[in-house]
Coordinates of C-alpha atoms in Angstrom, one line a residue:
M29 CA 0.1 -0.3 0.3
L30 CA 1.6 3.4 -0.7
K31 CA 1.5 6.5 1.8
L32 CA 1.8 9.7 1.0
K33 CA 4.1 11.3 3.2
I34 CA 2.4 15.5 3.5
L35 CA 5.2 18.6 3.1
R36 CA 4.1 20.5 5.5
F37 CA 5.8 24.0 3.5
V38 CA 6.7 26.8 6.8
P39 CA 6.3 30.3 5.5
V40 CA 9.8 31.9 5.9
L41 CA 9.5 36.7 6.4
F42 CA 12.7 38.4 5.4
V43 CA 12.3 41.5 6.9
L44 CA 14.9 44.0 5.2
A45 CA 17.1 46.0 7.3
P46 CA 16.0 50.3 6.3
A47 CA 19.1 51.7 5.2
V48 CA 21.6 53.7 5.9
A49 CA 21.9 57.4 4.6
F50 CA 25.1 57.4 3.0
A51 CA 26.6 60.6 5.1
Q52 CA 29.4 62.5 1.9
P53 CA 29.7 66.1 1.7
T54 CA 28.4 67.8 -1.4
N55 CA 28.6 71.5 -2.7
L56 CA 32.0 72.5 -1.3
A57 CA 32.2 76.4 -2.4
A58 CA 35.5 78.4 -2.2
A59 CA 35.7 82.5 -1.7
V60 CA 39.1 84.2 -1.3
S61 CA 38.9 87.9 0.4
G62 CA 42.8 89.0 0.5
N63 CA 44.8 86.2 2.6
T64 CA 41.1 84.7 4.3
V65 CA 39.8 81.9 2.0
T66 CA 36.6 81.2 3.2
L67 CA 34.6 77.0 2.5
T68 CA 31.1 76.3 2.9
W69 CA 29.3 73.2 1.8
S70 CA 26.3 70.8 2.9
G71 CA 25.5 67.2 4.2
G72 CA 27.4 64.4 5.8
S73 CA 27.9 63.9 10.2
G74 CA 28.0 67.1 10.7
S75 CA 32.0 66.0 11.7
Y76 CA 34.8 66.2 8.8
V77 CA 38.2 66.6 7.6
V78 CA 38.2 69.1 4.9
E79 CA 41.8 68.2 3.3
A80 CA 44.5 70.7 0.8
A81 CA 46.6 70.1 -1.8
V82 CA 48.9 71.4 -4.7
V83 CA 47.3 69.7 -7.7
P84 CA 44.7 68.1 -8.7
G85 CA 43.5 64.9 -6.6
G86 CA 47.2 64.5 -4.9
S87 CA 48.6 63.8 -1.5
I88 CA 47.2 66.3 1.3
V89 CA 49.9 68.8 3.1
A90 CA 47.1 70.5 5.3
S91 CA 44.2 69.4 6.7
L92 CA 41.5 70.5 10.1
P93 CA 38.9 68.2 11.7
V94 CA 35.6 70.9 11.6
S95 CA 32.4 70.9 13.4
G96 CA 30.1 72.6 10.9
T97 CA 29.9 73.3 7.3
T98 CA 31.3 76.5 7.4
L99 CA 35.3 77.4 7.7
V100 CA 37.3 80.6 7.6
V101 CA 41.2 79.9 7.3
P102 CA 42.9 83.0 8.2
A103 CA 46.6 84.2 6.3
V104 CA 46.8 81.6 3.4
P105 CA 50.1 82.3 2.2
P106 CA 49.3 82.8 -0.8
G107 CA 49.5 79.8 -4.4
T108 CA 47.0 77.3 -5.3
Y109 CA 45.4 75.2 -3.4
F110 CA 42.9 72.3 -4.3
V111 CA 41.1 71.6 -1.4
R112 CA 38.0 69.2 0.2
V113 CA 35.7 67.9 2.5
R114 CA 35.9 63.8 3.4
D115 CA 33.4 63.4 6.4
A116 CA 35.0 61.8 9.9
A117 CA 31.4 58.9 10.4
S118 CA 32.0 57.7 6.5
N119 CA 34.7 58.7 5.5
A120 CA 32.7 59.7 2.1
L121 CA 34.6 62.8 0.4
S122 CA 33.1 65.9 -1.5
N123 CA 33.8 67.5 -4.8
E124 CA 36.6 69.2 -4.8
A125 CA 36.9 73.2 -4.7
T126 CA 40.3 75.5 -6.8
V127 CA 41.1 78.4 -3.9
S128 CA 43.9 80.3 -6.1
V129 CA 45.3 83.6 -3.2
A130 CA 46.6 85.9 -4.5
G131 CA 50.4 87.3 -3.4
T132 CA 54.2 87.1 -3.7
G133 CA 54.8 83.8 -3.1
C134 CA 56.3 85.4 0.1
P135 CA 53.9 84.0 3.3
A136 CA 56.3 85.8 5.9
P137 CA 57.6 89.1 7.8
P138 CA 59.3 91.8 5.9
L139 CA 62.9 92.4 7.5
P140 CA 63.0 96.0 8.1
P141 CA 62.9 98.7 5.0
S142 CA 66.3 100.3 4.1
L143 CA 65.9 104.3 4.5
V144 CA 68.0 107.0 2.8
V145 CA 67.8 110.8 4.6
R146 CA 68.9 114.0 2.5
S147 CA 68.5 117.3 2.9
V148 CA 70.0 120.1 0.7
G149 CA 69.7 123.7 3.3
F150 CA 65.4 123.4 4.3
N151 CA 64.7 120.0 1.5
V152 CA 63.8 117.4 2.9
T153 CA 63.3 113.6 0.7
V154 CA 63.4 110.2 3.0
S155 CA 63.4 107.4 0.8
W156 CA 63.4 103.2 1.2
S157 CA 63.4 100.4 -0.4
P158 CA 63.1 96.8 0.9
S159 CA 66.2 94.7 1.9
G160 CA 65.6 91.6 0.9
G161 CA 63.6 88.4 2.2
C162 CA 59.2 89.2 2.3
A163 CA 58.3 93.0 0.7
P164 CA 55.9 94.6 2.8
T165 CA 52.0 95.7 0.8
S166 CA 52.8 99.4 3.0
Y167 CA 55.0 101.8 4.5
T168 CA 54.9 104.3 7.5
L169 CA 56.5 107.4 8.3
F170 CA 58.0 108.5 11.6
A171 CA 60.0 111.7 11.9
G172 CA 60.4 112.5 16.0
T173 CA 62.6 115.5 17.9
A174 CA 64.9 112.5 19.8
P175 CA 65.4 109.3 19.1
S176 CA 62.7 106.5 18.8
L177 CA 59.7 109.7 19.2
S178 CA 57.1 110.5 16.7
N179 CA 55.9 113.8 17.3
V180 CA 56.7 115.8 14.1
A181 CA 55.0 113.1 11.8
V182 CA 53.1 109.5 11.6
V183 CA 52.9 109.7 7.6
N184 CA 51.3 105.9 6.0
T185 CA 52.7 106.0 2.7
G186 CA 50.6 103.2 1.5
G187 CA 53.4 101.6 -1.2
A188 CA 55.4 104.5 -1.6
L189 CA 58.3 104.1 -1.3
G190 CA 59.3 107.8 -0.2
L191 CA 58.8 111.9 0.0
S192 CA 59.4 115.4 0.5
A193 CA 59.1 117.9 2.5
V194 CA 60.0 121.9 2.4
A195 CA 61.0 121.1 6.9
P196 CA 62.0 123.7 9.7
G197 CA 65.5 123.8 11.0
G198 CA 65.4 121.1 13.3
I199 CA 67.7 117.8 14.1
Y200 CA 64.7 114.6 12.6
Y201 CA 64.6 111.5 13.7
V202 CA 63.4 109.5 11.2
R203 CA 62.5 105.5 10.5
V204 CA 59.4 103.2 8.9
L205 CA 57.5 100.7 9.9
G206 CA 56.6 98.8 6.5
T207 CA 53.8 96.2 7.2
N208 CA 53.1 92.8 5.0
A209 CA 49.3 90.2 5.1
F210 CA 52.3 88.3 8.1
G211 CA 54.1 91.2 9.9
S212 CA 55.6 94.5 10.6
A213 CA 59.8 95.9 10.9
V214 CA 61.5 98.8 11.8
S215 CA 64.3 100.3 9.2
Q216 CA 67.2 102.0 11.2
E217 CA 66.6 105.6 13.1
M218 CA 68.4 107.6 10.9
V219 CA 69.2 111.8 11.2
I220 CA 68.4 114.9 9.3
R221 CA 70.2 117.8 10.3
V222 CA 68.0 121.4 8.8
A223 CA 69.9 124.6 8.1
A224 CA 70.8 127.0 5.9
N225 CA 74.3 126.0 5.6
V226 CA 73.8 122.4 6.4
Q227 CA 73.4 118.8 4.3
T228 CA 72.5 115.8 5.1
D229 CA 72.8 112.2 3.8
T230 CA 73.5 108.4 4.2
V231 CA 76.2 106.5 3.3
S232 CA 75.8 102.7 2.6
A233 CA 77.9 100.1 5.6
T234 CA 81.5 100.4 4.1
G235 CA 80.0 102.7 1.7
A236 CA 81.1 106.2 -0.2
V237 CA 79.1 109.5 -1.0
A238 CA 80.6 112.0 -3.4
F239 CA 79.9 115.4 -2.7
D240 CA 80.7 118.8 -5.7
V241 CA 81.3 121.7 -3.9
V242 CA 82.0 125.4 -6.8
I243 CA 82.9 127.9 -4.3
T244 CA 81.2 131.1 -4.5
Q245 CA 83.0 133.6 -2.0
A246 CA 86.8 133.7 -1.4
G247 CA 88.9 132.4 2.2
P248 CA 89.0 130.1 4.5
Y249 CA 86.1 126.6 3.8
Q250 CA 86.2 124.9 6.9
G251 CA 83.9 121.6 6.4
V252 CA 82.4 119.6 9.5
L253 CA 81.1 115.9 9.4
V254 CA 78.8 115.5 11.8
W255 CA 76.7 111.7 13.0
D256 CA 75.2 110.4 15.9
D257 CA 76.1 106.7 15.8
P258 CA 79.7 106.1 18.1
T259 CA 80.1 102.6 16.4
V260 CA 79.9 104.1 12.9
D261 CA 83.5 105.5 11.7
L262 CA 83.2 108.1 9.0
D263 CA 86.1 109.8 6.7
F264 CA 85.9 112.6 5.4
Y265 CA 87.9 113.3 2.2
L266 CA 88.6 116.9 0.3
T267 CA 89.7 116.2 -3.0
S268 CA 89.5 118.7 -6.8
A269 CA 86.8 118.2 -9.0
G270 CA 85.9 115.4 -10.4
C271 CA 87.7 113.2 -8.4
P272 CA 87.3 109.5 -8.1
Y273 CA 87.7 107.2 -5.8
P274 CA 89.7 105.8 -4.5
P275 CA 91.2 109.2 -4.2
T276 CA 94.9 108.5 -3.8
G277 CA 95.7 110.4 -6.9
C278 CA 93.2 113.3 -6.6
L279 CA 93.3 114.0 -2.2
I280 CA 93.9 118.2 -1.1
S281 CA 93.0 117.6 2.9
I282 CA 92.2 113.8 4.7
S283 CA 90.2 113.4 7.8
D284 CA 90.1 110.3 8.8
A285 CA 90.2 110.0 13.1
S286 CA 89.1 106.3 14.4
T287 CA 87.0 107.7 17.1
G288 CA 83.9 110.5 18.3
T289 CA 81.1 111.8 15.5
T290 CA 83.1 114.5 14.0
E291 CA 85.7 114.8 11.0
Q292 CA 86.8 118.2 9.9
I293 CA 89.3 119.7 6.3
N294 CA 89.9 123.0 6.0
R295 CA 91.6 125.1 3.0
P296 CA 91.8 128.6 1.9
V297 CA 89.9 128.8 -1.9
A298 CA 88.8 131.7 -4.3
V299 CA 85.6 131.5 -5.8
G300 CA 84.9 130.0 -8.6
E301 CA 87.0 127.0 -7.2
T302 CA 84.9 123.2 -7.5
Y303 CA 85.6 120.3 -5.3
R304 CA 84.5 116.8 -4.8
L305 CA 84.0 116.0 -0.7
W306 CA 84.3 112.2 -0.3
V307 CA 83.1 110.5 2.9
D308 CA 83.9 107.4 3.7
N309 CA 82.0 104.4 5.9
F310 CA 84.5 101.9 7.6
S311 CA 81.3 101.1 9.1
G312 CA 79.4 97.7 9.2
K313 CA 76.4 99.7 9.1
A314 CA 74.7 102.3 7.3
S315 CA 74.9 105.8 8.8
S316 CA 73.2 109.2 7.9
F317 CA 75.4 112.3 8.1
S318 CA 75.6 116.0 7.7
I319 CA 78.2 118.1 6.3
F320 CA 78.7 122.4 8.1
S321 CA 80.1 124.5 5.0
T322 CA 80.6 127.7 6.0
I323 CA 83.6 130.3 4.5
G324 CA 85.3 132.7 6.1
G325 CA 87.8 134.3 9.2
A326 CA 85.1 133.3 11.0
A327 CA 85.8 129.5 11.7
V328 CA 88.7 129.5 10.6
S329 CA 91.6 131.7 8.8
A330 CA 94.1 131.5 5.9
V331 CA 97.4 130.1 7.8
E332 CA 95.3 128.3 9.3
A333 CA 93.2 126.2 7.5
A334 CA 97.7 126.1 5.4
E335 CA 98.6 124.5 8.6
A336 CA 96.2 122.1 8.7
E337 CA 96.0 121.2 4.7
A338 CA 99.8 120.5 5.0
A339 CA 99.6 119.0 8.5
T340 CA 97.3 116.4 6.4
A341 CA 97.5 116.2 2.7
P342 CA 98.2 113.5 0.8
Q343 CA 98.1 111.6 4.8
I344 CA 95.3 108.7 3.9
T345 CA 96.1 105.5 6.3
K346 CA 92.0 103.8 6.0
I347 CA 90.8 104.2 2.3
K348 CA 89.3 101.5 0.6
P349 CA 90.8 99.2 -1.5

């Protein structure tokens, strides 16, 4: 007898788990204002890492954890960057945004500016320039009646590299502050003497400066060289017209003391004669100096001038090769 076995089918219930949302940041965008970059995006889990490369899809050169969907980064060095946002939970990446920051390509504070001061009588000129490294983008001039003071003038000159003015008689202490996006630096302080018979100039470290003088009256000429820094050693030469440096073959008189802040030259002169004055700097830093020029018996007699000339010329002791 054939027996049939009845099979029972038990229904199986398959339960599908709900899909987990894929936490991906989207719509990454960048806005640049000067050296400040603002990044915005949407989506994701709320916890992110912002990554930057210098080539598209390249190796990460900077990363920053962020909570929220906005990041503001100040003082970004000039250059082009490729930025993306990584979701910290899912590791998913956003689109890549290109960020371009304009500039000199020099992300560092400036070096102290190089300062040059000049005056002839009451006419004053102050000029400056970057001294290497990262250049300033703006400058501020300070002038005072004593070292480190600014009681005469504070002038923001922007990107200008100098200014000129007619100044009242006196002694002025001048310095310039150079500033860029990464910091500031102040120049060496220079001294300007302003008077009717005075000429001021600046001589570079171990450099020399020349002036041409045309005599307009007869008598003993007295030239007095004055500067302020006793660690600077300046020498003062009176030479014939057009004399080159070093004035070994055309030297008339020399004042070359190794200490102090004054040098003096005496010489009897006649109307129409032409001379050249040389100032030589033997120190390792720049210095401003002034020359007081007088002609007449009040300064020194012609006999004294001739004796002074005979005692000094042409004894050269320190002229640099």
